[in-house]
Amino acid sequence: MQDIVIVAPVDVEAELDSLAQRYRAAGGIGIQVLNAVGGKAESLLDKLPQQVRGGLTEATERALSLAMRAAQGSRRALPKQTERGNMVWTTAMGAAGGLGGLSTALVELPVTTTVLLRAIQDVAASYGFDPASENVQFDCIRVFSAAGPLAVDDGADLGFVSLRLTLTGNAMQKMIAAVAPRLAAAMGQKLAVQSVPILGAMAGASVNYVYTRYYQQIAHVHFGLRKLAIDADIPHGELVSRLSDRMALAAR
């Protein structure tokens, strides 16, 4: 006689409340930390050299392409990495990148992008998704289309979780090209903060800590919604709408 397994019903409202809390928490502490180390990136962004600002989207797209291959390769060498471990890695790299100002920050950018993507993949795996599958790889890149931690965002814009593209041909490259401009804006803010000579390594470490924490939280929202849609058998679009309503109410 087979044992009967009773599966507890999913508390959809509680799960949505938890995801809304993660979304709200994603950016709040980041602004506090960056303000603590000095200045706002928005005002510093205009001070970046025109050549850097003009080539930021292309550089970010290139970094994303390299990061996807490198992050996936790192999973074979190191299958499991904690969220805290990823934050330690990026914080250390940010400190190193900030030591030399803009020049070393530009070198550090693709490496940090790789670790951020790896951190997003780890969150996906924690929800039972396979980071090696193509659709999950798309989702991992899609997380980067969320506004960066310094963006003014009241939580009502959840377009990053409902982004849809008609993917034909080189599908992954098309996805990366679509996401790169949004991520480039966030990375431009990151470079701006790291370029302040007086702040140096402290700024680089703080910025990377903020960005890693932010994208990990956003990944929880994204993959949490995906899993909830499966477990509760509710259309994903409906869950996005309900979460968006929660965020809009909280912002009033």
GROMACS .gro file of C-alpha atoms in nm:
model
  252
    1MET     CA    1   0.000   0.000   0.000
    2GLN     CA    2   0.144   0.333  -0.103
    3ASP     CA    3   0.169   0.617   0.144
    4ILE     CA    4  -0.061   0.909   0.074
    5VAL     CA    5   0.128   1.236   0.053
    6ILE     CA    6  -0.077   1.538   0.151
    7VAL     CA    7   0.047   1.859  -0.006
    8ALA     CA    8  -0.039   2.169   0.193
    9PRO     CA    9  -0.220   2.439  -0.009
   10VAL     CA   10  -0.012   2.736  -0.111
   11ASP     CA   11  -0.087   3.056   0.080
   12VAL     CA   12  -0.078   3.283  -0.223
   13GLU     CA   13  -0.148   3.603  -0.032
   14ALA     CA   14   0.131   3.537   0.218
   15GLU     CA   15   0.375   3.455  -0.062
   16LEU     CA   16   0.286   3.774  -0.248
   17ASP     CA   17   0.327   3.977   0.072
   18SER     CA   18   0.672   3.823   0.120
   19LEU     CA   19   0.775   3.900  -0.239
   20ALA     CA   20   0.647   4.257  -0.208
   21GLN     CA   21   0.858   4.298   0.104
   22ARG     CA   22   1.165   4.174  -0.083
   23TYR     CA   23   1.098   4.413  -0.368
   24ARG     CA   24   1.064   4.710  -0.134
   25ALA     CA   25   1.379   4.611   0.056
   26ALA     CA   26   1.589   4.569  -0.259
   27GLY     CA   27   1.675   4.934  -0.310
   28GLY     CA   28   1.614   5.101   0.023
   29ILE     CA   29   1.930   5.001   0.207
   30GLY     CA   30   2.136   5.062  -0.105
   31ILE     CA   31   2.060   5.432  -0.116
   32GLN     CA   32   2.139   5.460   0.257
   33VAL     CA   33   2.475   5.287   0.215
   34LEU     CA   34   2.575   5.493  -0.087
   35ASN     CA   35   2.472   5.815   0.080
   36ALA     CA   36   2.687   5.711   0.375
   37VAL     CA   37   2.999   5.688   0.159
   38GLY     CA   38   2.918   6.019  -0.002
   39GLY     CA   39   2.741   6.179  -0.295
   40LYS     CA   40   2.467   6.065  -0.530
   41ALA     CA   41   2.554   5.879  -0.846
   42GLU     CA   42   2.307   6.076  -1.055
   43SER     CA   43   2.512   6.394  -1.015
   44LEU     CA   44   2.841   6.208  -1.067
   45LEU     CA   45   2.725   6.030  -1.383
   46ASP     CA   46   2.752   6.348  -1.594
   47LYS     CA   47   3.114   6.382  -1.486
   48LEU     CA   48   3.220   6.056  -1.650
   49PRO     CA   49   3.423   6.108  -1.969
   50GLN     CA   50   3.204   6.131  -2.280
   51GLN     CA   51   3.386   5.835  -2.435
   52VAL     CA   52   3.294   5.618  -2.135
   53ARG     CA   53   2.931   5.730  -2.127
   54GLY     CA   54   2.895   5.689  -2.503
   55GLY     CA   55   3.032   5.335  -2.507
   56LEU     CA   56   2.864   5.213  -2.189
   57THR     CA   57   2.579   5.021  -2.353
   58GLU     CA   58   2.814   4.841  -2.592
   59ALA     CA   59   3.055   4.761  -2.308
   60THR     CA   60   2.771   4.633  -2.091
   61GLU     CA   61   2.634   4.415  -2.371
   62ARG     CA   62   2.981   4.269  -2.423
   63ALA     CA   63   3.020   4.212  -2.047
   64LEU     CA   64   2.682   4.035  -2.032
   65SER     CA   65   2.774   3.803  -2.318
   66LEU     CA   66   3.101   3.708  -2.151
   67ALA     CA   67   2.932   3.683  -1.811
   68MET     CA   68   2.674   3.431  -1.931
   69ARG     CA   69   2.942   3.190  -2.048
   70ALA     CA   70   3.170   3.248  -1.749
   71ALA     CA   71   2.894   3.223  -1.487
   72GLN     CA   72   2.763   2.899  -1.634
   73GLY     CA   73   3.117   2.758  -1.641
   74SER     CA   74   3.170   2.852  -1.277
   75ARG     CA   75   2.870   2.640  -1.179
   76ARG     CA   76   3.048   2.330  -1.302
   77ALA     CA   77   3.355   2.414  -1.095
   78LEU     CA   78   3.164   2.545  -0.792
   79PRO     CA   79   2.801   2.424  -0.805
   80LYS     CA   80   2.686   2.586  -0.480
   81GLN     CA   81   2.758   2.934  -0.355
   82THR     CA   82   2.576   3.115  -0.075
   83GLU     CA   83   2.425   3.459  -0.120
   84ARG     CA   84   2.660   3.590   0.145
   85GLY     CA   85   2.953   3.431  -0.039
   86ASN     CA   86   2.859   3.608  -0.361
   87MET     CA   87   2.836   3.936  -0.172
   88VAL     CA   88   3.182   3.883  -0.022
   89TRP     CA   89   3.327   3.821  -0.369
   90THR     CA   90   3.174   4.129  -0.531
   91THR     CA   91   3.251   4.352  -0.233
   92ALA     CA   92   3.618   4.252  -0.251
   93MET     CA   93   3.626   4.311  -0.627
   94GLY     CA   94   3.459   4.648  -0.586
   95ALA     CA   95   3.727   4.749  -0.336
   96ALA     CA   96   3.998   4.647  -0.581
   97GLY     CA   97   3.823   4.824  -0.868
   98GLY     CA   98   3.783   5.143  -0.667
   99LEU     CA   99   4.150   5.168  -0.571
  100GLY     CA  100   4.253   5.312  -0.906
  101GLY     CA  101   3.940   5.512  -0.977
  102LEU     CA  102   3.774   5.491  -1.318
  103SER     CA  103   4.052   5.299  -1.496
  104THR     CA  104   4.043   5.000  -1.260
  105ALA     CA  105   3.665   5.022  -1.224
  106LEU     CA  106   3.627   4.969  -1.600
  107VAL     CA  107   3.846   4.658  -1.580
  108GLU     CA  108   3.646   4.528  -1.286
  109LEU     CA  109   3.304   4.581  -1.455
  110PRO     CA  110   3.285   4.254  -1.658
  111VAL     CA  111   3.413   4.049  -1.363
  112THR     CA  112   3.151   4.192  -1.130
  113THR     CA  113   2.883   4.140  -1.395
  114THR     CA  114   2.980   3.771  -1.407
  115VAL     CA  115   2.952   3.729  -1.030
  116LEU     CA  116   2.620   3.917  -1.024
  117LEU     CA  117   2.485   3.684  -1.292
  118ARG     CA  118   2.616   3.384  -1.101
  119ALA     CA  119   2.437   3.515  -0.790
  120ILE     CA  120   2.112   3.540  -0.989
  121GLN     CA  121   2.161   3.184  -1.118
  122ASP     CA  122   2.208   3.062  -0.761
  123VAL     CA  123   1.877   3.219  -0.658
  124ALA     CA  124   1.707   3.050  -0.954
  125ALA     CA  125   1.851   2.715  -0.845
  126SER     CA  126   1.723   2.770  -0.489
  127TYR     CA  127   1.367   2.777  -0.630
  128GLY     CA  128   1.423   2.451  -0.816
  129PHE     CA  129   1.497   2.596  -1.160
  130ASP     CA  130   1.786   2.467  -1.370
  131PRO     CA  131   2.024   2.755  -1.461
  132ALA     CA  132   2.156   2.549  -1.754
  133SER     CA  133   1.817   2.547  -1.930
  134GLU     CA  134   1.766   2.810  -2.198
  135ASN     CA  135   1.446   2.958  -2.057
  136VAL     CA  136   1.604   3.001  -1.711
  137GLN     CA  137   1.910   3.164  -1.870
  138PHE     CA  138   1.673   3.410  -2.036
  139ASP     CA  139   1.512   3.477  -1.700
  140CYS     CA  140   1.850   3.535  -1.534
  141ILE     CA  141   1.939   3.798  -1.795
  142ARG     CA  142   1.590   3.946  -1.763
  143VAL     CA  143   1.648   4.018  -1.393
  144PHE     CA  144   1.908   4.272  -1.502
  145SER     CA  145   1.634   4.473  -1.676
  146ALA     CA  146   1.504   4.582  -1.336
  147ALA     CA  147   1.597   4.936  -1.240
  148GLY     CA  148   1.925   4.965  -1.054
  149PRO     CA  149   1.931   5.034  -0.680
  150LEU     CA  150   1.983   5.408  -0.730
  151ALA     CA  151   1.687   5.448  -0.965
  152VAL     CA  152   1.375   5.621  -0.843
  153ASP     CA  153   1.134   5.328  -0.829
  154ASP     CA  154   0.819   5.310  -0.618
  155GLY     CA  155   0.779   4.939  -0.691
  156ALA     CA  156   0.481   4.981  -0.922
  157ASP     CA  157   0.687   4.915  -1.236
  158LEU     CA  158   0.732   4.539  -1.244
  159GLY     CA  159   0.790   4.522  -1.617
  160PHE     CA  160   1.106   4.319  -1.567
  161VAL     CA  161   0.907   4.015  -1.454
  162SER     CA  162   0.665   4.027  -1.745
  163LEU     CA  163   0.907   4.118  -2.025
  164ARG     CA  164   0.834   3.918  -2.335
  165LEU     CA  165   1.035   3.901  -2.657
  166THR     CA  166   0.989   3.715  -2.982
  167LEU     CA  167   1.312   3.519  -2.979
  168THR     CA  168   1.434   3.386  -3.311
  169GLY     CA  169   1.778   3.312  -3.446
  170ASN     CA  170   2.044   3.403  -3.192
  171ALA     CA  171   1.791   3.423  -2.911
  172MET     CA  172   2.027   3.484  -2.619
  173GLN     CA  173   2.211   3.764  -2.797
  174LYS     CA  174   1.879   3.931  -2.877
  175MET     CA  175   1.782   3.911  -2.511
  176ILE     CA  176   2.116   4.056  -2.400
  177ALA     CA  177   2.088   4.339  -2.653
  178ALA     CA  178   1.739   4.421  -2.523
  179VAL     CA  179   1.848   4.429  -2.159
  180ALA     CA  180   2.189   4.596  -2.201
  181PRO     CA  181   2.068   4.960  -2.224
  182ARG     CA  182   1.883   4.936  -1.891
  183LEU     CA  183   2.174   4.761  -1.722
  184ALA     CA  184   2.418   5.010  -1.875
  185ALA     CA  185   2.237   5.293  -1.696
  186ALA     CA  186   2.275   5.110  -1.365
  187MET     CA  187   2.639   5.028  -1.431
  188GLY     CA  188   2.704   5.388  -1.529
  189GLN     CA  189   2.589   5.492  -1.183
  190LYS     CA  190   2.816   5.227  -1.033
  191LEU     CA  191   3.118   5.353  -1.228
  192ALA     CA  192   3.035   5.711  -1.133
  193VAL     CA  193   3.046   5.634  -0.762
  194GLN     CA  194   3.367   5.432  -0.799
  195SER     CA  195   3.537   5.711  -0.993
  196VAL     CA  196   3.551   5.947  -0.693
  197PRO     CA  197   3.921   5.943  -0.599
  198ILE     CA  198   3.876   6.033  -0.232
  199LEU     CA  199   3.634   5.748  -0.167
  200GLY     CA  200   3.846   5.492  -0.352
  201ALA     CA  201   3.818   5.133  -0.233
  202MET     CA  202   3.549   5.213   0.024
  203ALA     CA  203   3.315   5.338  -0.248
  204GLY     CA  204   3.388   5.039  -0.473
  205ALA     CA  205   3.322   4.788  -0.196
  206SER     CA  206   3.003   4.962  -0.085
  207VAL     CA  207   2.867   4.995  -0.437
  208ASN     CA  208   2.925   4.627  -0.517
  209TYR     CA  209   2.767   4.522  -0.188
  210VAL     CA  210   2.458   4.725  -0.275
  211TYR     CA  211   2.433   4.594  -0.630
  212THR     CA  212   2.476   4.231  -0.530
  213ARG     CA  213   2.216   4.256  -0.258
  214TYR     CA  214   1.979   4.438  -0.493
  215TYR     CA  215   1.995   4.190  -0.780
  216GLN     CA  216   1.971   3.892  -0.544
  217GLN     CA  217   1.651   4.034  -0.397
  218ILE     CA  218   1.513   4.109  -0.743
  219ALA     CA  219   1.597   3.752  -0.847
  220HIS     CA  220   1.396   3.625  -0.549
  221VAL     CA  221   1.098   3.829  -0.669
  222HIS     CA  222   1.132   3.705  -1.026
  223PHE     CA  223   1.180   3.334  -0.956
  224GLY     CA  224   0.950   3.342  -0.654
  225LEU     CA  225   0.669   3.453  -0.883
  226ARG     CA  226   0.759   3.185  -1.135
  227LYS     CA  227   0.748   2.914  -0.871
  228LEU     CA  228   0.428   3.049  -0.715
  229ALA     CA  229   0.257   3.040  -1.055
  230ILE     CA  230   0.348   2.670  -1.083
  231ASP     CA  231   0.266   2.571  -0.724
  232ALA     CA  232  -0.064   2.761  -0.705
  233ASP     CA  233  -0.161   2.696  -1.068
  234ILE     CA  234  -0.229   3.066  -1.123
  235PRO     CA  235  -0.130   3.246  -1.445
  236HIS     CA  236   0.199   3.430  -1.404
  237GLY     CA  237   0.054   3.750  -1.547
  238GLU     CA  238  -0.219   3.754  -1.283
  239LEU     CA  239   0.038   3.719  -1.004
  240VAL     CA  240   0.246   4.004  -1.151
  241SER     CA  241  -0.064   4.224  -1.155
  242ARG     CA  242  -0.150   4.139  -0.795
  243LEU     CA  243   0.204   4.208  -0.680
  244SER     CA  244   0.206   4.536  -0.871
  245ASP     CA  245  -0.117   4.638  -0.696
  246ARG     CA  246   0.046   4.569  -0.359
  247MET     CA  247   0.344   4.785  -0.449
  248ALA     CA  248   0.124   5.068  -0.571
  249LEU     CA  249  -0.077   5.066  -0.247
  250ALA     CA  250   0.239   5.068  -0.037
  251ALA     CA  251   0.372   5.369  -0.229
  252ARG     CA  252   0.069   5.585  -0.154
   0.00000   0.00000   0.00000
